[in-house]
Structures are given as C-alpha cells and as structure tokens.
mmCIF file of C-alpha atoms in Angstrom:
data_model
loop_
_atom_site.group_PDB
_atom_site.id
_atom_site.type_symbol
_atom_site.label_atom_id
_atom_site.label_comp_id
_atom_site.label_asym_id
_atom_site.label_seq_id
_atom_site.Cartn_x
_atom_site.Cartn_y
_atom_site.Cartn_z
ATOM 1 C CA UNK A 1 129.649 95.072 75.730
ATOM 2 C CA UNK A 2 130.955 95.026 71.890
ATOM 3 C CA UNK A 3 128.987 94.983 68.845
ATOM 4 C CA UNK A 4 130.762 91.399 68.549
ATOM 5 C CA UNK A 5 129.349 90.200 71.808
ATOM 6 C CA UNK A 6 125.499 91.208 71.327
ATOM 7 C CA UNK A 7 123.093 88.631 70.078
ATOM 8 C CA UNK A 8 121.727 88.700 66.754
ATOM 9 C CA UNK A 9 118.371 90.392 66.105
ATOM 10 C CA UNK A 10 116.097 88.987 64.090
ATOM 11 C CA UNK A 11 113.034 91.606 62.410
ATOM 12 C CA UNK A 12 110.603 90.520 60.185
ATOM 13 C CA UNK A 13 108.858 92.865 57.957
ATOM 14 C CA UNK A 14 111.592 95.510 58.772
ATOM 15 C CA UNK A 15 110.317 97.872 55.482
ATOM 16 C CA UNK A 16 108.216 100.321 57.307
ATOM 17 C CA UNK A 17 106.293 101.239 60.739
ATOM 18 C CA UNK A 18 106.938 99.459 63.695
ATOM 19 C CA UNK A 19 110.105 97.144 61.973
ATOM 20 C CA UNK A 20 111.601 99.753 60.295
ATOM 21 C CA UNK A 21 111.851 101.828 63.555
ATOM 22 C CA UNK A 22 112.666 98.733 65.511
ATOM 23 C CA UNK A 23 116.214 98.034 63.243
ATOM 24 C CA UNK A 24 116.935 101.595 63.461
ATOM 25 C CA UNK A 25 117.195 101.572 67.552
ATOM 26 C CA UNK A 26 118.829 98.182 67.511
ATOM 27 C CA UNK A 27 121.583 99.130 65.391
ATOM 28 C CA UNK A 28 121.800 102.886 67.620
ATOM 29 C CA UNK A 29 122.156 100.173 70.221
ATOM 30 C CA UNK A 30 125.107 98.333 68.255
ATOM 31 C CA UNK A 31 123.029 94.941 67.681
ATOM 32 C CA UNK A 32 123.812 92.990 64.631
ATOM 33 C CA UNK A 33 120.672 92.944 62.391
ATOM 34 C CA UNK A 34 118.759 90.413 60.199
ATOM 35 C CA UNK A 35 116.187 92.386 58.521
ATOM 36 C CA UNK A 36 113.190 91.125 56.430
ATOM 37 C CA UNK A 37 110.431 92.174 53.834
ATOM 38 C CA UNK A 38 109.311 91.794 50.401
ATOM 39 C CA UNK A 39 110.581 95.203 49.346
ATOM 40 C CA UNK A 40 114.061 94.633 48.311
ATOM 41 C CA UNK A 41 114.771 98.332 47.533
ATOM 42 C CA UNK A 42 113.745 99.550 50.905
ATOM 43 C CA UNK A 43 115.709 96.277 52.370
ATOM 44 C CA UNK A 44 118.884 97.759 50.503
ATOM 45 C CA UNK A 45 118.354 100.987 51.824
ATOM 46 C CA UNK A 46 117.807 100.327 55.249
ATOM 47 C CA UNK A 47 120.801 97.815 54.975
ATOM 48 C CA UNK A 48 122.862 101.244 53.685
ATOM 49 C CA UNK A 49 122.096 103.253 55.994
ATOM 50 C CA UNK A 50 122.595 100.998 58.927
ATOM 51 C CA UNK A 51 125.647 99.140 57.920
ATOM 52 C CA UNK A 52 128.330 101.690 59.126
ATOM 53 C CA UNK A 53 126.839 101.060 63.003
ATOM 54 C CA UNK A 54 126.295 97.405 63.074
ATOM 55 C CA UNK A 55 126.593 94.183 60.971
ATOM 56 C CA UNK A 56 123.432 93.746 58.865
ATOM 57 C CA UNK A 57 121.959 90.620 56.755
ATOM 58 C CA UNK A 58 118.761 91.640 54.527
ATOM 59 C CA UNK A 59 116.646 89.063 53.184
ATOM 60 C CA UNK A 60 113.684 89.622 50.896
ATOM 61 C CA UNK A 61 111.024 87.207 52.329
ATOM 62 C CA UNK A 62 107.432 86.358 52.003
ATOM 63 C CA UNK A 63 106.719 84.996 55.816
ATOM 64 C CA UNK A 64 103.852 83.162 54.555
ATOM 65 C CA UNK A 65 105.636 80.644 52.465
ATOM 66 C CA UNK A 66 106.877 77.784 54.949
ATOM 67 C CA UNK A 67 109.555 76.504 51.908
ATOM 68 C CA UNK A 68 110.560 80.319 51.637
ATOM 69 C CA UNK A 69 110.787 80.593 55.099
ATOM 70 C CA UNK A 70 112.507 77.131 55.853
ATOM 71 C CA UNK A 71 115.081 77.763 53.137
ATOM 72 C CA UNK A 72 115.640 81.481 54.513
ATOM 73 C CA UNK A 73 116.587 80.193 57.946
ATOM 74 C CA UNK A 74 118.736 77.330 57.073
ATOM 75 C CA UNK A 75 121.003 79.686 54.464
ATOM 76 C CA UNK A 76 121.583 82.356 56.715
ATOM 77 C CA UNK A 77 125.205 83.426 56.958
ATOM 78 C CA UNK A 78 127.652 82.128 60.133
ATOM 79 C CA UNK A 79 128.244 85.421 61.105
ATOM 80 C CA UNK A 80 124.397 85.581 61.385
ATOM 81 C CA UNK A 81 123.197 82.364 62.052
ATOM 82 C CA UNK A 82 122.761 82.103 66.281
ATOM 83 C CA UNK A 83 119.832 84.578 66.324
ATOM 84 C CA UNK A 84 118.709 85.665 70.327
ATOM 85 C CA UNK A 85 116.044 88.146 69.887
ATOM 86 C CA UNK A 86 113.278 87.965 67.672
ATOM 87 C CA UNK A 87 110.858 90.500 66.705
ATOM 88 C CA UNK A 88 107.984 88.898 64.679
ATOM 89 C CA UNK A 89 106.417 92.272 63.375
ATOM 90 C CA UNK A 90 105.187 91.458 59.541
ATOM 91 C CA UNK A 91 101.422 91.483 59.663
ATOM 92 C CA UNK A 92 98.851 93.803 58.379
ATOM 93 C CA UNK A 93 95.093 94.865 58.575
ATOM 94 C CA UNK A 94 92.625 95.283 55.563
ATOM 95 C CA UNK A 95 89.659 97.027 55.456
ATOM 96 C CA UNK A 96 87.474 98.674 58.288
ATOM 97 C CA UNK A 97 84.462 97.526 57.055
ATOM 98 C CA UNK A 98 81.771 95.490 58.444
ATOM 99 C CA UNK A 99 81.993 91.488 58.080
ATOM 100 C CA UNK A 100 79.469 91.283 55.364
ATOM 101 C CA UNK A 101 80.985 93.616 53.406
ATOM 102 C CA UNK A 102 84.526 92.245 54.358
ATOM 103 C CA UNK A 103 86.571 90.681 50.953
ATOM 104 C CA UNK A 104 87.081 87.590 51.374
ATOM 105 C CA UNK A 105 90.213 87.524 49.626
ATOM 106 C CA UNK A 106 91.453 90.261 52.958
ATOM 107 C CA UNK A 107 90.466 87.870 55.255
ATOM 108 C CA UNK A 108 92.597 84.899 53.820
ATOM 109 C CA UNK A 109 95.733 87.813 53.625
ATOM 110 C CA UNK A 110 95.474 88.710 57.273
ATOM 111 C CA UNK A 111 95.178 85.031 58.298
ATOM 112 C CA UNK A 112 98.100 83.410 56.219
ATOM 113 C CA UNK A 113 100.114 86.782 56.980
ATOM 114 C CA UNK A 114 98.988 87.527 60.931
ATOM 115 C CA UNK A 115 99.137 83.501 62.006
ATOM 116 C CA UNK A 116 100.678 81.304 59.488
ATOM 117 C CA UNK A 117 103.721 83.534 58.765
ATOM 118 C CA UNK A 118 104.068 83.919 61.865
ATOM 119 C CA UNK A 119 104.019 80.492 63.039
ATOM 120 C CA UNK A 120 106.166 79.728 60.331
ATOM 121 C CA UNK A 121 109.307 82.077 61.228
ATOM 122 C CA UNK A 122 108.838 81.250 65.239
ATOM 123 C CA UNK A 123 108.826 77.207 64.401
ATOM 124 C CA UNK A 124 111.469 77.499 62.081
ATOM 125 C CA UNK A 125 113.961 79.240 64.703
ATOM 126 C CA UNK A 126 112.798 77.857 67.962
ATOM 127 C CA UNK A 127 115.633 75.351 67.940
ATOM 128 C CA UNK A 128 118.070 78.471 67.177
ATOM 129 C CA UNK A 129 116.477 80.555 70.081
ATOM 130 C CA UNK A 130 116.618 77.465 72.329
ATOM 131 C CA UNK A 131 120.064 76.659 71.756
ATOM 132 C CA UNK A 132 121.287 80.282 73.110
ATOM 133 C CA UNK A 133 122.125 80.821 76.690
ATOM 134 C CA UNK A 134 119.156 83.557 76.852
ATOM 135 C CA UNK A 135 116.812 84.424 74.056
ATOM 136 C CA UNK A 136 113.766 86.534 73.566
ATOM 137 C CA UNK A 137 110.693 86.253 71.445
ATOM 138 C CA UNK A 138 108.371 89.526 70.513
ATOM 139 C CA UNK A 139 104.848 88.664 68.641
ATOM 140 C CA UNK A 140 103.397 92.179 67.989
ATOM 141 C CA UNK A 141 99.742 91.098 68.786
ATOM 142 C CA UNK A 142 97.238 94.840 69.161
ATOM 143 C CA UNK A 143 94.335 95.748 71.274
ATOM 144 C CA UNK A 144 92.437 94.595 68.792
ATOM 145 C CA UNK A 145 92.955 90.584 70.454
ATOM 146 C CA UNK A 146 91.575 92.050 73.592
ATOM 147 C CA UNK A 147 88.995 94.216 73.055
ATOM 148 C CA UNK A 148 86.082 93.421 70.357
ATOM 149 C CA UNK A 149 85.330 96.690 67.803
ATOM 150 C CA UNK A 150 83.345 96.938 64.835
ATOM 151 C CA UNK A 151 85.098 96.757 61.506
ATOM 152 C CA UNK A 152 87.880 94.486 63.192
ATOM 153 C CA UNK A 153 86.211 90.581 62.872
ATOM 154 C CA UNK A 154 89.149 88.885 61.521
ATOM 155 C CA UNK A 155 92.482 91.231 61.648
ATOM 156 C CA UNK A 156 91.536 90.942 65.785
ATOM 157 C CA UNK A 157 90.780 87.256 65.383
ATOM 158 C CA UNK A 158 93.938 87.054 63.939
ATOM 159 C CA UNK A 159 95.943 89.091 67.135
ATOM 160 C CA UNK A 160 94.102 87.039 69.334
ATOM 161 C CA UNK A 161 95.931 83.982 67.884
ATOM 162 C CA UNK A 162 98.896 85.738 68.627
ATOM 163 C CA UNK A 163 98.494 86.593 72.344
ATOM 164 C CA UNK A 164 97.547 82.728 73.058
ATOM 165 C CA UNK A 165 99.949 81.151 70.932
ATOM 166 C CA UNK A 166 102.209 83.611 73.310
ATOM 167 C CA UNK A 167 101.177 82.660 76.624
ATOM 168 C CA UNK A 168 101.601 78.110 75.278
ATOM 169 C CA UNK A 169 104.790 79.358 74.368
ATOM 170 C CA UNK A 170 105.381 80.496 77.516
ATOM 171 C CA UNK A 171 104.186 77.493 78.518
ATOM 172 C CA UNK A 172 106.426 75.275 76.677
ATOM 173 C CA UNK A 173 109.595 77.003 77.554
ATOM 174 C CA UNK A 174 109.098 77.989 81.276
ATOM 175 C CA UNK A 175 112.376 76.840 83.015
ATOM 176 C CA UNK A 176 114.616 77.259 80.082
ATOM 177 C CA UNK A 177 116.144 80.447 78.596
ATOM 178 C CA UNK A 178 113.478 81.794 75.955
ATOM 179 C CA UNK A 179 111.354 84.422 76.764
ATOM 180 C CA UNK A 180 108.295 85.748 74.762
ATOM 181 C CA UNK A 181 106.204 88.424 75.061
ATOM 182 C CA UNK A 182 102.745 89.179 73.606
ATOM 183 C CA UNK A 183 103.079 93.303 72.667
ATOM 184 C CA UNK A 184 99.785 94.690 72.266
ATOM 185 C CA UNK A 185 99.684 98.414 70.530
ATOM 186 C CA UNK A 186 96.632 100.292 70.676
ATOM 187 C CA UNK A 187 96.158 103.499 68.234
ATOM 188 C CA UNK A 188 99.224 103.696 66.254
ATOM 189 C CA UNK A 189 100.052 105.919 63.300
ATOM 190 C CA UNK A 190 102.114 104.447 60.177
ATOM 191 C CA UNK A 191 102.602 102.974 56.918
ATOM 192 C CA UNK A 192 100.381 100.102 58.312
ATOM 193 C CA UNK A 193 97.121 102.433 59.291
ATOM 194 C CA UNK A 194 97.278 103.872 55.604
ATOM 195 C CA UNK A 195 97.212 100.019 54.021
ATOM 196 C CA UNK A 196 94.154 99.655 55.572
ATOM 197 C CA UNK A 197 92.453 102.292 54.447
ATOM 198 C CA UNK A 198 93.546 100.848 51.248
ATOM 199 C CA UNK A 199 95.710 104.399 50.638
ATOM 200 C CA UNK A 200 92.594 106.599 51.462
ATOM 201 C CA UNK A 201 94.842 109.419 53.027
ATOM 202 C CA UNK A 202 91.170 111.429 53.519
ATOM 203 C CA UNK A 203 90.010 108.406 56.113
ATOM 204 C CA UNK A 204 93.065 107.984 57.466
ATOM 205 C CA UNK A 205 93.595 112.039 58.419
ATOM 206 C CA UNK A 206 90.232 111.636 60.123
ATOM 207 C CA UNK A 207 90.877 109.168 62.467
ATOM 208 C CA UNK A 208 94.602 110.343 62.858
ATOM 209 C CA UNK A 209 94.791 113.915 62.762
ATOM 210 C CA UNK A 210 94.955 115.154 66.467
ATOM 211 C CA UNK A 211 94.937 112.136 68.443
ATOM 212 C CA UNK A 212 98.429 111.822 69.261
ATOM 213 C CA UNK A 213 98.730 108.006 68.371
ATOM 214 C CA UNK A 214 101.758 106.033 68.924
ATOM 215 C CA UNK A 215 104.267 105.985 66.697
ATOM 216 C CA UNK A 216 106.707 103.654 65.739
ATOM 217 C CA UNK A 217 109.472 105.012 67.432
ATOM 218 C CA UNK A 218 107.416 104.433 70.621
ATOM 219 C CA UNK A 219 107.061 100.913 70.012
ATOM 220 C CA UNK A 220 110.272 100.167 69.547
ATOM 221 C CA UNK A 221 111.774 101.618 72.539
ATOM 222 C CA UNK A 222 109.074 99.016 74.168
ATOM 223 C CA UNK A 223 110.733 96.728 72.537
ATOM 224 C CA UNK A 224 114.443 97.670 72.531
ATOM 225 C CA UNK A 225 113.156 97.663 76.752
ATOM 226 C CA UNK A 226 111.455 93.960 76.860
ATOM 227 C CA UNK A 227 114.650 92.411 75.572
ATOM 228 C CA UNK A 228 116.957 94.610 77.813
ATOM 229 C CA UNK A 229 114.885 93.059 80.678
ATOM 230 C CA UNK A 230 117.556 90.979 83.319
ATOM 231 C CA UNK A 231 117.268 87.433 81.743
ATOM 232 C CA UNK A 232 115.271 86.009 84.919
ATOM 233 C CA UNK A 233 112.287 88.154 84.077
ATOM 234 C CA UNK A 234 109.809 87.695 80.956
ATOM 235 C CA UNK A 235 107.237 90.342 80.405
ATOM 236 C CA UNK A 236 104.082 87.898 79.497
ATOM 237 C CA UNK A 237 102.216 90.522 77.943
ATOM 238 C CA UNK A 238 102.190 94.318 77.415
ATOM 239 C CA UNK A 239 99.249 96.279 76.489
ATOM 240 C CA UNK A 240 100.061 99.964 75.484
ATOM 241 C CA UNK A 241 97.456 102.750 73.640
ATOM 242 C CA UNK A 242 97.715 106.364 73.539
ATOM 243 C CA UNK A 243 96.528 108.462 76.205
ATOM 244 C CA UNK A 244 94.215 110.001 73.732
ATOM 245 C CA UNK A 245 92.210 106.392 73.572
ATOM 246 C CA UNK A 246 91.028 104.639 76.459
ATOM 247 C CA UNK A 247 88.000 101.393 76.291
ATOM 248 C CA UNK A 248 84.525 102.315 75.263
ATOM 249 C CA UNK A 249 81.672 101.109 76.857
ATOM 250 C CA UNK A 250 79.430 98.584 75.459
ATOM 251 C CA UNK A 251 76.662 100.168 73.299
ATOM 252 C CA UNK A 252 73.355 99.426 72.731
ATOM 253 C CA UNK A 253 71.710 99.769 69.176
ATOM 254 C CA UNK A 254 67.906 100.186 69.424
ATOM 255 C CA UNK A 255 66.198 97.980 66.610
#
C-alpha cells in the first residue's frame, strides 16, 4: 500500500506523551498526518521532522472551543480533508489531591478538556468518518474510569464519560463502517504525569522512579495495532497497566 492510498490520521493534542509518540509511529508507518495542540512551536517541529516520511497538516487548536473546533474541521486542506482514523488523545489530569482540597477552577479544566473537547472534535467529524468505506475512532479513556482511587474524583469522572460515550457510539454505528475503541492506560510515565503534579519533579520521581510504567511509545503501538485490526473486527475496549501495578483491594479506615 502507498503513502497515497492510506487514510488520513487524525491526532489531537499531538505536542507531547501519548500524541506525540502516536504521529511519530504513524508517519514510520507512512500515514498522512493531521496533528493538533496549542503549542505551535512544538506543532512546527513535529511537522519538520515528520514531513520527509509522510504528508503532514498541523493545526494549533484549543479542543474545547466548539467555533474553534467547527471552523478547524471545515478549513482543512483537500489533500487532508477525508480523515479515517482518529485518535482523540488531548486531555489532562490536575492535582492528586483530595476533593475538598480539589481547585475548583481544575475541575472545570479537566471537564471542558476530558468531555467537551472531546465531544466536540468526534461530533464535528462523525459525518467525515462515516462517509469512508472503513474508519476508526480511539478515545484514550484510563483506569482511572474503571477503578475508583483517592485523589482521582473528577479527572476519573471525566474517563468514565469517555468509556460510555464509547460503548453508545458503538451503539450508534454497529452495522456500518466506524469503529471505536475505549483505550484505557493504567500507570503511564510522561509529560502528562508531570502536569499533574503541577511540575513537582520530587512527587513525580516518587511515584515513577522504579515502577516501570508505560510509556508512550507503548501506547501507541496499541494504537498503531487497534486500527490495523481487519475492518470486520472493533476492539470495544482495551484496558492495559504495567505489570508493576495490578488492583488494590478495598481498604478500610478505622474512625
């Protein structure tokens, strides 16, 4: 298959972690790329660097914006414009600490960045995705939407979303030719574990150092894999954590 005749990939907040590592294996892979953040510079650079393997289109973009969004999508370029695979991967997590001591102002980020950005992007290019022969949809959800923890009220609130709104997908295009998947990381080690620890690099190396998380390289072969997947089969859901991190029991705090 030529570069020509592989469908466009779409990756949203493509700047770091998980998206940044996810271009990189696409383009290995010779898959024209749309790539998205709100860090131009790193945007430009990634564009740069990946240009000489594969057609790219870079697009600074705030996902929570609908107009933003909506404007984005209807302005992309021809050569770009009948996007197959999307990877919705722009989300984040703030703060570890307990809900009363949560900032509110966190809790509104994660929501309008986790849910509503990502409901915007999916609704804005579901007739796109619908219109090709095959397509695929990725919604990196965690762990953290299946399995309650302290410290994570709303950021796995917010993953739960994503795993449901997943499976109605699902739902709502069984029969055709989009496919979705709900990708649920456990431990992972990146640009996106160090934002919540609002830069602490002291918390983070405690929780990090020796565990043998996943990395983002790991995650996208996962993904690179899902869409690879004959076009008859849809992986629903995927939960994947480290083999250094398994489920804790319940525990019981003596008052």
């Amino acid at each position: 298959m030529t570069t020509q005749q592989k469908p466009v990939v779409l990756i949203t907040g493509a700047t770091a972690g998980f998206g940044l590592a996810t271009a990189k294996k696409f383009a290995a892979n010779g898959y024209p790329l749309i790539i998205t953040g709100r860090r131009e510079e790193r945007l430009k650079a990634l564009s740069d660097e990946l240009s000489p393997l594969v057609a790219v289109y870079y697009a600074v973009l705030d996902v929570r914006s609908s107009d933003d969004v909506t404007e984005f999508t209807k302005n992309l370029p021809e050569r770009f414009q009948q996007v197959a695979i999307l990877v919705n991967n722009a989300g984040l997590a703030l703060g570890a600490e307990p809900a009363d001591q949560a900032k509110l102002s966190d809790w509104h980020t994660m929501i309008d960045t986790n849910v509503t950005g990502l409901v915007n992007v999916t609704h804005s290019l579901l007739p796109t995705l619908k219109a090709q022969k095959s397509s695929t949809i990725i919604n990196l959800a965690s762990i953290a939407g299946n399995w309650p923890y302290p410290g994570s009220h709303v950021y796995g609130a917010s993953k739960a979303f994503v795993a449901q709104f997943s499976r109605n997908l699902r739902s709502d295009f069984a029969g055709t030719g989009v496919r979705v998947t709900s990708l649920e990381p456990g431990m992972a080690e990146s640009e996106f574990s160090l934002v919540r620890f609002n830069g602490d690099q002291e918390k983070y190396n405690q929780i990090y150092n020796g565990a043998n998380a996943i990395q983002p390289e790991d995650i996208a072969d996962i993904i690179f894999w899902i869409t690879e997947q004959p076009a008859h089969l849809n992986i629903n859901s995927l939960e994947v954590m480290p083999t250094s991190q398994a489920w804790d029991n319940f525990k019981i705090v003596k008052q």
